[in-house]
Amino acid sequence: EPTTDEPTTDTTDTTDEPTTDTTDTTDDTSDTDPTDTTDTGGVDQDPPQNGAELLPWLEGGAYKGWKAESAPHPSTGPHFGTVRTYINDVLFESLESMNQEHPMGAAAIKELYGDGDTVLGWSVEVKFQANSDGGNGWYWYENYNGNVFADGDGVALCYGCHAAGNDYFRSPYPLQ
């Protein structure tokens, strides 16, 4: 009978130890909160999806910490002369993984320079739903020299050309 009591005591001690370890693990998890922005250096990865909020966000350069092409270059599309593309971390990780469809939250911003070296506008695309839905699952915005050419979901003017890209993203990747 003394042999039976000893394992019972050991089991109780073992049960107490994992409870302490579980508490420590919870503390470690709170230090790596997935909503913490320090991983992106505090860079906003989620542009507004309406022109009234987006334009000041763009003018403030909130996207400047995103991955970007090394320098402005002549556009190969209809985007007003010289351009430079920026992509957020969601789109970057999707492109790195060679996904055929990008996740919700993927975003790209193209600075529009015209013939000079000053930014005169932006083209923006943000995927706001899991399914691209023929381009309707993307928010599109273009403002050049104060003129708004697109500001909405599923803008045919934009997705008509972008349909040829990898889930509506047309810039060469890796970024040049």
C-alpha positions as a printed Julia matrix, in Angstrom:
176×3 Matrix{Float64}:
   0.0    0.0     0.0
   2.78   2.59    0.62
   3.79   2.07   -3.04
   0.29   3.15   -4.16
   0.48   6.4    -2.13
   3.81   7.47   -3.63
   2.64   7.7    -7.3
  -0.44   9.63   -6.19
   1.78  12.21   -4.48
   4.07  12.44   -7.54
   1.07  12.96   -9.86
  -0.14  15.86   -7.72
   3.29  17.51   -7.84
   3.5   17.05  -11.64
   0.05  18.61  -12.09
   1.14  21.72  -10.18
   4.2   22.3   -12.38
   2.42  22.55  -15.77
   0.0   25.09  -14.31
   2.97  27.33  -13.5
   4.49  26.73  -16.95
   1.18  27.6   -18.67
   1.13  30.96  -16.88
   4.67  31.69  -18.06
   3.73  30.81  -21.65
   0.77  33.19  -21.51
   3.07  35.99  -20.38
   5.43  35.3   -23.3
   2.52  35.39  -25.78
   1.39  38.82  -24.59
   4.86  40.17  -25.39
   4.42  39.09  -29.04
   0.89  40.42  -29.56
   0.07  40.11  -33.3
  -1.51  43.57  -33.27
   1.79  45.12  -32.17
   3.07  47.5   -34.87
   6.75  47.34  -33.87
   7.34  44.56  -36.43
   6.62  47.07  -39.22
   8.43  49.93  -37.51
   5.09  51.6   -36.79
   4.41  51.94  -40.54
   0.69  51.99  -41.37
  -0.01  48.95  -43.56
  -3.72  49.63  -44.13
  -4.55  52.64  -46.31
  -8.0   54.25  -46.03
 -10.45  53.12  -48.71
 -12.11  56.41  -49.6
 -10.63  59.44  -51.28
 -11.53  61.92  -48.52
  -9.37  60.03  -46.0
  -6.89  58.52  -48.44
  -5.6   61.74  -50.03
  -4.3   63.28  -46.75
  -2.88  59.85  -45.81
  -0.97  59.78  -49.11
   0.12  63.42  -48.87
   1.5   62.66  -45.4
   3.64  59.85  -46.85
   2.22  57.15  -44.55
   3.25  54.48  -47.1
   6.88  55.62  -47.43
   8.11  52.82  -45.13
   6.68  50.11  -47.42
   8.8   47.99  -49.78
   9.41  50.03  -52.94
  11.01  50.12  -56.33
  14.53  51.53  -56.06
  13.75  54.69  -58.07
  11.11  56.31  -60.26
  11.04  54.96  -63.84
   8.96  55.43  -67.0
   5.52  53.83  -66.68
   4.75  50.89  -68.96
   1.02  51.64  -68.56
  -1.28  54.67  -68.62
   0.06  56.18  -65.37
   1.27  59.65  -66.32
   4.96  59.41  -67.21
   7.39  58.45  -64.46
   6.19  56.23  -61.58
   7.39  54.41  -58.46
   5.51  51.51  -56.85
   5.25  50.71  -53.12
   3.7   47.53  -51.67
   2.58  46.81  -48.12
   3.75  43.81  -46.11
   0.6   41.8   -46.9
   1.19  42.06  -50.66
   4.95  41.59  -50.27
   4.53  38.34  -48.33
   1.95  37.11  -50.85
   4.27  37.85  -53.79
   7.21  36.24  -51.98
   5.08  33.1   -51.5
   4.16  33.23  -55.21
   0.45  33.15  -54.36
  -1.9   33.19  -57.32
  -4.45  35.12  -55.28
  -3.48  37.78  -52.74
  -5.1   37.96  -49.3
  -7.47  40.63  -48.11
  -5.47  43.71  -47.05
  -2.93  43.48  -49.9
  -2.17  47.01  -51.13
  -0.02  48.83  -53.67
   0.6   52.53  -54.19
   2.1   53.99  -57.32
   3.53  57.5   -57.09
   2.87  59.48  -60.27
   5.55  61.99  -61.29
   4.56  63.05  -64.79
   7.61  64.42  -66.6
   9.42  65.75  -63.51
  10.8   64.55  -60.2
   7.96  65.74  -57.94
   5.05  63.49  -56.96
   1.93  64.86  -58.67
  -0.46  62.07  -57.73
  -1.04  58.44  -56.79
  -2.68  55.29  -58.02
  -3.8   52.94  -55.24
  -5.23  49.43  -55.08
  -6.37  47.69  -51.88
  -7.9   44.23  -51.74
 -10.84  44.42  -49.33
 -12.3   40.92  -49.63
 -10.86  37.4   -49.95
 -12.18  36.86  -53.48
 -11.05  39.33  -56.15
 -14.45  38.94  -57.84
 -13.25  39.99  -61.28
 -11.63  43.15  -59.89
 -14.67  44.11  -57.8
 -12.94  42.85  -54.63
 -10.38  45.66  -54.9
 -10.67  49.34  -53.98
  -9.18  51.58  -56.7
  -8.04  55.2   -56.45
  -6.2   57.51  -58.8
  -5.54  61.2   -58.33
  -3.22  63.1   -60.65
  -2.61  66.85  -60.49
  -5.71  67.27  -58.31
  -7.99  65.37  -60.7
  -9.61  62.19  -59.37
  -9.9   59.5   -62.04
 -10.96  56.65  -59.74
 -12.25  56.36  -56.17
 -14.26  53.25  -55.44
 -14.67  49.51  -55.35
 -14.44  47.58  -58.61
 -13.6   50.51  -60.92
 -13.66  49.07  -64.47
 -11.16  51.67  -65.74
  -8.59  50.14  -63.36
  -9.39  46.44  -63.22
  -9.73  46.27  -67.01
  -5.94  46.65  -67.33
  -5.0   45.07  -64.01
  -6.81  41.82  -64.88
  -3.66  40.85  -66.82
  -1.61  40.95  -63.6
  -1.11  38.46  -60.79
  -4.49  38.85  -59.02
  -4.74  42.43  -60.32
  -1.2   43.46  -59.35
   0.69  44.39  -62.54
   4.08  45.77  -61.48
   7.06  43.5   -62.18
   8.11  41.46  -59.17
  10.61  41.38  -57.56
  10.43  45.16  -57.46
  13.19  46.73  -59.54
